[in-house]
Amino acid sequence: MHNKMETTTARLEEAEERIGELEDKVMEKEEAEKKRDKKIQEYEGKIRELSDTLKRNNIRIIGIPEEEERGKGAEGVLEEIIAENFPELGKEKGIEIQEAQRTPFRRNLNRSSARHIIVKLAKYKDKEKILKAARGKRALTYKGRPIRLVTDLSFETWQARKNWHKIFRVLDRKNMQPRILYPASLSFRIEGEIKVFPNKQKLKEFVTTKPALQEILRGTL
């Protein structure tokens, strides 16, 4: 009996040791996967930043019918938009357009919406000047048709910004001066201060301390 107990104890100790080794291997594997995922996120972030940098001087025009640039070119469309919406800006000299073109066709060629026009300006400050004027006017038109002027960003950055749209509209109706900061942070004014949130989780944590804001954003977070 004594020998059997010793044998059983030895086997249990051996089994525990093997289990411990397996647990260590599992933990090492999980740690390696976490490091790999972190590296992938870092690389994706760098690629997104590079893509956005290449688009730094670009303006994206949304809502222009496909046939409008025929004859005068896509460059002429932006010039007409400036003349129609910002006549004082149109009087300034030096706004140089390097190139302008429609976004490529996607697989669904039967879509009802027109492809966007991408305009590349020679100077970043001219792009900012135009977009600032657009934000100040709020409602833009082209030959009476509503349009939008926005900065041109990578698809990943656009998707991240799109996640804020519902919350942005609610805050905008409350005159809380919301803005989307690069790459995809939300800022707004509350209690006389500007608060910035890089993601929804940070905003959720902040909202729990502000009952009035919690009521405003009910159903959006």
Tab-separated table of N, CA and C in Angstrom, residues 52-191:
chain	number	residue	atom	x	y	z
A	52	ASP	N	-2.251	59.002	-45.513
A	52	ASP	CA	-2.843	60.311	-45.225
A	52	ASP	C	-1.869	61.442	-45.550
A	53	THR	N	-0.578	61.190	-45.331
A	53	THR	CA	0.430	62.211	-45.643
A	53	THR	C	0.472	62.491	-47.139
A	54	LEU	N	0.359	61.433	-47.941
A	54	LEU	CA	0.363	61.601	-49.393
A	54	LEU	C	-0.863	62.378	-49.873
A	55	LYS	N	-1.945	62.312	-49.079
A	55	LYS	CA	-3.180	63.007	-49.431
A	55	LYS	C	-3.288	64.353	-48.730
A	56	ARG	N	-2.211	64.814	-48.130
A	56	ARG	CA	-2.237	65.990	-47.261
A	56	ARG	C	-2.820	67.235	-47.928
A	57	ASN	N	-2.536	67.439	-49.202
A	57	ASN	CA	-2.984	68.636	-49.904
A	57	ASN	C	-4.285	68.421	-50.679
A	58	ASN	N	-4.946	67.298	-50.443
A	58	ASN	CA	-6.126	66.950	-51.237
A	58	ASN	C	-7.436	67.412	-50.607
A	59	ILE	N	-8.374	67.783	-51.467
A	59	ILE	CA	-9.751	68.066	-51.073
A	59	ILE	C	-10.652	67.097	-51.826
A	60	ARG	N	-11.613	66.534	-51.131
A	60	ARG	CA	-12.573	65.611	-51.751
A	60	ARG	C	-13.908	66.343	-51.929
A	61	ILE	N	-14.404	66.369	-53.159
A	61	ILE	CA	-15.673	67.022	-53.458
A	61	ILE	C	-16.741	65.952	-53.649
A	62	ILE	N	-17.830	66.055	-52.880
A	62	ILE	CA	-18.883	65.038	-52.892
A	62	ILE	C	-20.186	65.660	-53.390
A	63	GLY	N	-20.839	64.994	-54.328
A	63	GLY	CA	-22.161	65.435	-54.772
A	63	GLY	C	-22.211	66.067	-56.143
A	64	ILE	N	-21.095	66.019	-56.881
A	64	ILE	CA	-21.067	66.606	-58.233
A	64	ILE	C	-21.456	65.538	-59.259
A	65	PRO	N	-22.481	65.769	-60.094
A	65	PRO	CA	-22.871	64.786	-61.116
A	65	PRO	C	-21.701	64.435	-62.035
A	66	GLU	N	-21.699	63.227	-62.545
A	66	GLU	CA	-20.582	62.706	-63.334
A	66	GLU	C	-20.264	63.558	-64.572
A	67	GLU	N	-21.281	64.151	-65.187
A	67	GLU	CA	-21.048	64.843	-66.452
A	67	GLU	C	-20.586	66.285	-66.284
A	68	GLU	N	-20.559	66.807	-65.082
A	68	GLU	CA	-20.314	68.235	-64.888
A	68	GLU	C	-18.929	68.701	-65.332
A	69	GLU	N	-17.900	67.845	-65.176
A	69	GLU	CA	-16.553	68.315	-65.498
A	69	GLU	C	-16.200	68.196	-66.978
A	70	ARG	N	-17.121	67.676	-67.764
A	70	ARG	CA	-16.835	67.550	-69.190
A	70	ARG	C	-16.652	68.941	-69.808
A	71	GLY	N	-15.609	69.102	-70.547
A	71	GLY	CA	-15.332	70.381	-71.191
A	71	GLY	C	-14.415	71.245	-70.356
A	72	LYS	N	-14.774	71.513	-69.111
A	72	LYS	CA	-13.956	72.398	-68.276
A	72	LYS	C	-13.010	71.624	-67.365
A	73	GLY	N	-13.184	70.303	-67.284
A	73	GLY	CA	-12.310	69.501	-66.441
A	73	GLY	C	-12.692	69.585	-64.975
A	74	ALA	N	-12.187	68.646	-64.194
A	74	ALA	CA	-12.491	68.611	-62.762
A	74	ALA	C	-11.936	69.839	-62.041
A	75	GLU	N	-10.817	70.388	-62.556
A	75	GLU	CA	-10.243	71.588	-61.946
A	75	GLU	C	-11.231	72.750	-62.004
A	76	GLY	N	-11.945	72.852	-63.135
A	76	GLY	CA	-12.919	73.932	-63.300
A	76	GLY	C	-14.073	73.832	-62.328
A	77	VAL	N	-14.401	72.601	-61.898
A	77	VAL	CA	-15.488	72.408	-60.939
A	77	VAL	C	-15.158	73.090	-59.616
A	78	LEU	N	-13.947	72.886	-59.102
A	78	LEU	CA	-13.562	73.521	-57.846
A	78	LEU	C	-13.566	75.036	-57.985
A	79	GLU	N	-13.092	75.539	-59.114
A	79	GLU	CA	-13.073	76.987	-59.329
A	79	GLU	C	-14.489	77.557	-59.300
A	80	GLU	N	-15.447	76.822	-59.877
A	80	GLU	CA	-16.838	77.272	-59.871
A	80	GLU	C	-17.436	77.200	-58.468
A	81	ILE	N	-17.052	76.188	-57.717
A	81	ILE	CA	-17.540	76.062	-56.341
A	81	ILE	C	-17.058	77.241	-55.505
A	82	ILE	N	-15.795	77.594	-55.663
A	82	ILE	CA	-15.229	78.726	-54.919
A	82	ILE	C	-15.942	80.021	-55.303
A	83	ALA	N	-16.167	80.214	-56.599
A	83	ALA	CA	-16.830	81.435	-57.062
A	83	ALA	C	-18.261	81.534	-56.551
A	84	GLU	N	-18.949	80.385	-56.465
A	84	GLU	CA	-20.348	80.374	-56.041
A	84	GLU	C	-20.507	80.516	-54.533
A	85	ASN	N	-19.583	79.916	-53.786
A	85	ASN	CA	-19.746	79.868	-52.330
A	85	ASN	C	-18.832	80.825	-51.564
A	86	PHE	N	-17.635	81.064	-52.089
A	86	PHE	CA	-16.670	81.942	-51.406
A	86	PHE	C	-16.131	82.990	-52.376
A	87	PRO	N	-16.963	83.918	-52.841
A	87	PRO	CA	-16.510	84.904	-53.835
A	87	PRO	C	-15.299	85.708	-53.370
A	88	GLU	N	-15.225	85.987	-52.046
A	88	GLU	CA	-14.072	86.751	-51.550
A	88	GLU	C	-12.787	85.934	-51.666
A	89	LEU	N	-12.913	84.611	-51.508
A	89	LEU	CA	-11.748	83.732	-51.645
A	89	LEU	C	-11.346	83.612	-53.106
A	90	GLY	N	-12.340	83.652	-53.985
A	90	GLY	CA	-12.063	83.537	-55.409
A	90	GLY	C	-11.294	84.720	-55.963
A	91	LYS	N	-11.380	85.853	-55.275
A	91	LYS	CA	-10.657	87.048	-55.725
A	91	LYS	C	-9.172	86.963	-55.427
A	92	GLU	N	-8.819	86.084	-54.463
A	92	GLU	CA	-7.406	85.946	-54.122
A	92	GLU	C	-6.658	85.221	-55.232
A	93	LYS	N	-5.417	85.560	-55.378
A	93	LYS	CA	-4.581	84.901	-56.381
A	93	LYS	C	-3.620	83.927	-55.700
A	94	GLY	N	-3.214	82.942	-56.440
A	94	GLY	CA	-2.199	82.040	-55.906
A	94	GLY	C	-2.697	80.659	-55.551
A	95	ILE	N	-4.034	80.410	-55.583
A	95	ILE	CA	-4.540	79.066	-55.318
A	95	ILE	C	-4.294	78.218	-56.557
A	96	GLU	N	-3.322	77.343	-56.458
A	96	GLU	CA	-2.893	76.543	-57.615
A	96	GLU	C	-3.348	75.100	-57.471
A	97	ILE	N	-4.048	74.612	-58.479
A	97	ILE	CA	-4.510	73.227	-58.509
A	97	ILE	C	-3.516	72.395	-59.311
A	98	GLN	N	-2.937	71.374	-58.684
A	98	GLN	CA	-1.977	70.526	-59.395
A	98	GLN	C	-2.676	69.520	-60.294
A	99	GLU	N	-3.713	68.875	-59.763
A	99	GLU	CA	-4.462	67.920	-60.564
A	99	GLU	C	-5.814	67.659	-59.911
A	100	ALA	N	-6.752	67.172	-60.700
A	100	ALA	CA	-8.087	66.835	-60.193
A	100	ALA	C	-8.654	65.703	-61.032
A	101	GLN	N	-9.281	64.744	-60.359
A	101	GLN	CA	-9.839	63.612	-61.091
A	101	GLN	C	-10.894	62.904	-60.249
A	102	ARG	N	-11.734	62.132	-60.928
A	102	ARG	CA	-12.736	61.327	-60.243
A	102	ARG	C	-12.073	60.134	-59.553
A	103	THR	N	-12.699	59.669	-58.481
A	103	THR	CA	-12.217	58.435	-57.855
A	103	THR	C	-12.460	57.273	-58.823
A	104	PRO	N	-11.658	56.213	-58.746
A	104	PRO	CA	-11.813	55.084	-59.678
A	104	PRO	C	-13.177	54.427	-59.561
A	105	PHE	N	-13.604	53.778	-60.646
A	105	PHE	CA	-14.850	53.009	-60.616
A	105	PHE	C	-14.701	51.842	-59.655
A	106	ARG	N	-15.758	51.582	-58.915
A	106	ARG	CA	-15.770	50.383	-58.073
A	106	ARG	C	-16.567	49.301	-58.791
A	107	ARG	N	-16.685	48.152	-58.159
A	107	ARG	CA	-17.321	47.015	-58.832
A	107	ARG	C	-18.776	47.293	-59.179
A	108	ASN	N	-19.490	47.997	-58.273
A	108	ASN	CA	-20.892	48.278	-58.528
A	108	ASN	C	-21.018	49.529	-59.405
A	109	LEU	N	-21.084	49.337	-60.704
A	109	LEU	CA	-21.150	50.459	-61.633
A	109	LEU	C	-22.564	51.009	-61.770
A	110	ASN	N	-23.540	50.344	-61.152
A	110	ASN	CA	-24.930	50.777	-61.258
A	110	ASN	C	-25.379	51.615	-60.066
A	111	ARG	N	-24.418	52.038	-59.244
A	111	ARG	CA	-24.791	52.824	-58.068
A	111	ARG	C	-25.364	54.158	-58.514
A	112	SER	N	-26.229	54.752	-57.676
A	112	SER	CA	-26.893	56.005	-58.032
A	112	SER	C	-26.032	57.224	-57.719
A	113	SER	N	-25.141	57.124	-56.748
A	113	SER	CA	-24.331	58.285	-56.362
A	113	SER	C	-23.137	58.459	-57.292
A	114	ALA	N	-22.776	59.731	-57.518
A	114	ALA	CA	-21.642	60.033	-58.398
A	114	ALA	C	-20.335	59.780	-57.668
A	115	ARG	N	-19.307	59.446	-58.442
A	115	ARG	CA	-17.982	59.289	-57.844
A	115	ARG	C	-17.481	60.640	-57.348
A	116	HIS	N	-16.695	60.602	-56.298
A	116	HIS	CA	-16.149	61.831	-55.742
A	116	HIS	C	-15.062	62.399	-56.659
A	117	ILE	N	-14.819	63.698	-56.524
A	117	ILE	CA	-13.716	64.347	-57.242
A	117	ILE	C	-12.609	64.643	-56.236
A	118	ILE	N	-11.393	64.216	-56.537
A	118	ILE	CA	-10.237	64.487	-55.680
A	118	ILE	C	-9.415	65.592	-56.329
A	119	VAL	N	-9.219	66.678	-55.586
A	119	VAL	CA	-8.438	67.811	-56.086
A	119	VAL	C	-7.170	67.934	-55.254
A	120	LYS	N	-6.027	67.947	-55.922
A	120	LYS	CA	-4.744	68.124	-55.240
A	120	LYS	C	-4.261	69.552	-55.445
A	121	LEU	N	-4.084	70.281	-54.334
A	121	LEU	CA	-3.615	71.659	-54.398
A	121	LEU	C	-2.107	71.716	-54.213
A	122	ALA	N	-1.499	72.745	-54.748
A	122	ALA	CA	-0.044	72.880	-54.649
A	122	ALA	C	0.392	73.189	-53.223
A	123	LYS	N	-0.460	73.914	-52.465
A	123	LYS	CA	-0.083	74.332	-51.115
A	123	LYS	C	-1.095	73.848	-50.080
A	124	TYR	N	-0.581	73.342	-48.983
A	124	TYR	CA	-1.438	72.853	-47.901
A	124	TYR	C	-2.267	73.989	-47.314
A	125	LYS	N	-1.675	75.179	-47.206
A	125	LYS	CA	-2.386	76.305	-46.595
A	125	LYS	C	-3.612	76.698	-47.425
A	126	ASP	N	-3.553	76.495	-48.748
A	126	ASP	CA	-4.713	76.799	-49.590
A	126	ASP	C	-5.844	75.805	-49.316
A	127	LYS	N	-5.474	74.551	-49.120
A	127	LYS	CA	-6.473	73.538	-48.776
A	127	LYS	C	-7.173	73.903	-47.474
A	128	GLU	N	-6.389	74.262	-46.455
A	128	GLU	CA	-6.954	74.622	-45.157
A	128	GLU	C	-7.816	75.869	-45.258
A	129	LYS	N	-7.413	76.794	-46.092
A	129	LYS	CA	-8.166	78.040	-46.283
A	129	LYS	C	-9.554	77.740	-46.860
A	130	ILE	N	-9.585	76.861	-47.859
A	130	ILE	CA	-10.853	76.502	-48.503
A	130	ILE	C	-11.753	75.733	-47.542
A	131	LEU	N	-11.185	74.764	-46.824
A	131	LEU	CA	-11.988	73.960	-45.901
A	131	LEU	C	-12.495	74.801	-44.726
A	132	LYS	N	-11.686	75.757	-44.275
A	132	LYS	CA	-12.130	76.653	-43.200
A	132	LYS	C	-13.317	77.482	-43.660
A	133	ALA	N	-13.246	77.977	-44.901
A	133	ALA	CA	-14.364	78.744	-45.458
A	133	ALA	C	-15.606	77.864	-45.592
A	134	ALA	N	-15.399	76.590	-45.957
A	134	ALA	CA	-16.519	75.654	-46.102
A	134	ALA	C	-17.182	75.389	-44.754
A	135	ARG	N	-16.372	75.222	-43.700
A	135	ARG	CA	-16.931	74.988	-42.358
A	135	ARG	C	-17.719	76.201	-41.884
A	136	GLY	N	-17.236	77.391	-42.240
A	136	GLY	CA	-17.915	78.607	-41.815
A	136	GLY	C	-19.254	78.798	-42.510
A	137	LYS	N	-19.365	78.357	-43.750
A	137	LYS	CA	-20.604	78.512	-44.516
A	137	LYS	C	-21.600	77.414	-44.190
A	138	ARG	N	-21.107	76.244	-43.842
A	138	ARG	CA	-21.898	75.082	-43.434
A	138	ARG	C	-22.668	74.467	-44.603
A	139	ALA	N	-23.507	75.231	-45.318
A	139	ALA	CA	-24.270	74.677	-46.441
A	139	ALA	C	-23.638	75.141	-47.753
A	140	LEU	N	-23.096	74.190	-48.527
A	140	LEU	CA	-22.436	74.508	-49.795
A	140	LEU	C	-23.291	74.038	-50.968
A	141	THR	N	-23.178	74.755	-52.096
A	141	THR	CA	-23.935	74.371	-53.282
A	141	THR	C	-23.063	74.463	-54.525
A	142	TYR	N	-23.485	73.733	-55.555
A	142	TYR	CA	-22.868	73.834	-56.882
A	142	TYR	C	-24.016	73.919	-57.880
A	143	LYS	N	-24.193	75.091	-58.460
A	143	LYS	CA	-25.321	75.349	-59.351
A	143	LYS	C	-26.638	75.050	-58.639
A	144	GLY	N	-26.685	75.411	-57.355
A	144	GLY	CA	-27.891	75.223	-56.558
A	144	GLY	C	-28.030	73.854	-55.938
A	145	ARG	N	-27.175	72.915	-56.298
A	145	ARG	CA	-27.239	71.544	-55.785
A	145	ARG	C	-26.366	71.434	-54.524
A	146	PRO	N	-26.875	70.824	-53.437
A	146	PRO	CA	-26.062	70.691	-52.224
A	146	PRO	C	-24.862	69.777	-52.444
A	147	ILE	N	-23.705	70.181	-51.965
A	147	ILE	CA	-22.475	69.401	-52.098
A	147	ILE	C	-21.715	69.456	-50.782
A	148	ARG	N	-20.606	68.725	-50.727
A	148	ARG	CA	-19.735	68.743	-49.551
A	148	ARG	C	-18.284	68.842	-49.990
A	149	LEU	N	-17.497	69.587	-49.210
A	149	LEU	CA	-16.044	69.633	-49.371
A	149	LEU	C	-15.427	69.089	-48.098
A	150	VAL	N	-14.594	68.062	-48.219
A	150	VAL	CA	-13.964	67.468	-47.041
A	150	VAL	C	-12.503	67.170	-47.354
A	151	THR	N	-11.726	66.965	-46.318
A	151	THR	CA	-10.332	66.583	-46.523
A	151	THR	C	-10.277	65.146	-47.023
A	152	ASP	N	-9.295	64.837	-47.849
A	152	ASP	CA	-9.151	63.496	-48.417
A	152	ASP	C	-8.264	62.650	-47.512
A	153	LEU	N	-8.792	61.527	-47.042
A	153	LEU	CA	-8.064	60.672	-46.101
A	153	LEU	C	-8.105	59.221	-46.569
A	154	SER	N	-7.291	58.388	-45.944
A	154	SER	CA	-7.269	56.956	-46.263
A	154	SER	C	-8.600	56.323	-45.858
A	155	PHE	N	-8.906	55.179	-46.451
A	155	PHE	CA	-10.160	54.471	-46.160
A	155	PHE	C	-10.257	54.125	-44.677
A	156	GLU	N	-9.150	53.695	-44.083
A	156	GLU	CA	-9.146	53.304	-42.666
A	156	GLU	C	-9.467	54.488	-41.761
A	157	THR	N	-8.891	55.647	-42.086
A	157	THR	CA	-9.159	56.834	-41.287
A	157	THR	C	-10.611	57.271	-41.440
A	158	TRP	N	-11.140	57.170	-42.660
A	158	TRP	CA	-12.536	57.525	-42.882
A	158	TRP	C	-13.468	56.632	-42.077
A	159	GLN	N	-13.171	55.339	-42.054
A	159	GLN	CA	-14.008	54.404	-41.306
A	159	GLN	C	-13.988	54.741	-39.817
A	160	ALA	N	-12.800	55.055	-39.297
A	160	ALA	CA	-12.683	55.402	-37.880
A	160	ALA	C	-13.463	56.678	-37.566
A	161	ARG	N	-13.419	57.644	-38.473
A	161	ARG	CA	-14.158	58.903	-38.276
A	161	ARG	C	-15.665	58.678	-38.392
A	162	LYS	N	-16.043	57.772	-39.280
A	162	LYS	CA	-17.457	57.505	-39.503
A	162	LYS	C	-18.136	57.000	-38.231
A	163	ASN	N	-17.386	56.331	-37.375
A	163	ASN	CA	-17.941	55.802	-36.129
A	163	ASN	C	-18.445	56.902	-35.194
A	164	TRP	N	-17.975	58.140	-35.415
A	164	TRP	CA	-18.376	59.258	-34.555
A	164	TRP	C	-19.601	60.008	-35.106
A	165	HIS	N	-20.043	59.734	-36.322
A	165	HIS	CA	-21.031	60.582	-36.997
A	165	HIS	C	-22.320	60.778	-36.190
A	166	LYS	N	-22.864	59.704	-35.645
A	166	LYS	CA	-24.127	59.802	-34.907
A	166	LYS	C	-23.963	60.690	-33.683
A	167	ILE	N	-22.879	60.480	-32.947
A	167	ILE	CA	-22.610	61.284	-31.750
A	167	ILE	C	-22.344	62.734	-32.152
A	168	PHE	N	-21.613	62.921	-33.246
A	168	PHE	CA	-21.288	64.263	-33.724
A	168	PHE	C	-22.563	65.065	-33.998
A	169	ARG	N	-23.521	64.444	-34.667
A	169	ARG	CA	-24.761	65.153	-35.012
A	169	ARG	C	-25.538	65.567	-33.766
A	170	VAL	N	-25.569	64.683	-32.772
A	170	VAL	CA	-26.279	65.005	-31.521
A	170	VAL	C	-25.623	66.191	-30.821
A	171	LEU	N	-24.297	66.170	-30.720
A	171	LEU	CA	-23.566	67.256	-30.063
A	171	LEU	C	-23.695	68.556	-30.851
A	172	ASP	N	-23.723	68.438	-32.176
A	172	ASP	CA	-23.838	69.631	-33.013
A	172	ASP	C	-25.195	70.302	-32.805
A	173	ARG	N	-26.258	69.498	-32.655
A	173	ARG	CA	-27.595	70.067	-32.411
A	173	ARG	C	-27.656	70.785	-31.072
A	174	LYS	N	-26.805	70.364	-30.142
A	174	LYS	CA	-26.757	70.999	-28.825
A	174	LYS	C	-25.751	72.158	-28.776
A	175	ASN	N	-25.208	72.534	-29.944
A	175	ASN	CA	-24.236	73.637	-30.038
A	175	ASN	C	-23.020	73.434	-29.130
A	176	MET	N	-22.517	72.194	-29.109
A	176	MET	CA	-21.357	71.878	-28.274
A	176	MET	C	-20.053	71.898	-29.071
A	177	GLN	N	-20.121	72.456	-30.268
A	177	GLN	CA	-18.954	72.679	-31.126
A	177	GLN	C	-18.104	71.411	-31.337
A	178	PRO	N	-18.716	70.319	-31.777
A	178	PRO	CA	-17.938	69.094	-32.004
A	178	PRO	C	-17.026	69.229	-33.212
A	179	ARG	N	-15.874	68.562	-33.149
A	179	ARG	CA	-14.944	68.504	-34.279
A	179	ARG	C	-14.287	67.129	-34.299
A	180	ILE	N	-13.956	66.672	-35.497
A	180	ILE	CA	-13.205	65.434	-35.636
A	180	ILE	C	-11.757	65.814	-35.902
A	181	LEU	N	-10.870	65.443	-34.993
A	181	LEU	CA	-9.459	65.774	-35.112
A	181	LEU	C	-8.704	64.598	-35.721
A	182	TYR	N	-7.582	64.898	-36.382
A	182	TYR	CA	-6.799	63.830	-37.008
A	182	TYR	C	-6.146	62.958	-35.936
A	183	PRO	N	-6.134	61.614	-36.120
A	183	PRO	CA	-6.754	60.946	-37.269
A	183	PRO	C	-8.252	60.706	-37.092
A	184	ALA	N	-8.693	60.401	-35.863
A	184	ALA	CA	-10.125	60.127	-35.680
A	184	ALA	C	-10.540	60.342	-34.231
A	185	SER	N	-10.152	61.471	-33.660
A	185	SER	CA	-10.539	61.801	-32.287
A	185	SER	C	-11.709	62.781	-32.328
A	186	LEU	N	-12.568	62.700	-31.320
A	186	LEU	CA	-13.704	63.611	-31.219
A	186	LEU	C	-13.424	64.654	-30.144
A	187	SER	N	-13.660	65.916	-30.474
A	187	SER	CA	-13.536	66.981	-29.483
A	187	SER	C	-14.847	67.758	-29.432
A	188	PHE	N	-15.179	68.285	-28.266
A	188	PHE	CA	-16.356	69.148	-28.132
A	188	PHE	C	-16.219	69.968	-26.852
A	189	ARG	N	-17.022	71.013	-26.780
A	189	ARG	CA	-16.973	71.922	-25.635
A	189	ARG	C	-18.028	71.525	-24.611
A	190	ILE	N	-17.600	71.417	-23.355
A	190	ILE	CA	-18.523	71.112	-22.269
A	190	ILE	C	-18.062	71.850	-21.018
A	191	GLU	N	-18.989	72.556	-20.409
A	191	GLU	CA	-18.706	73.322	-19.195
A	191	GLU	C	-17.537	74.281	-19.393
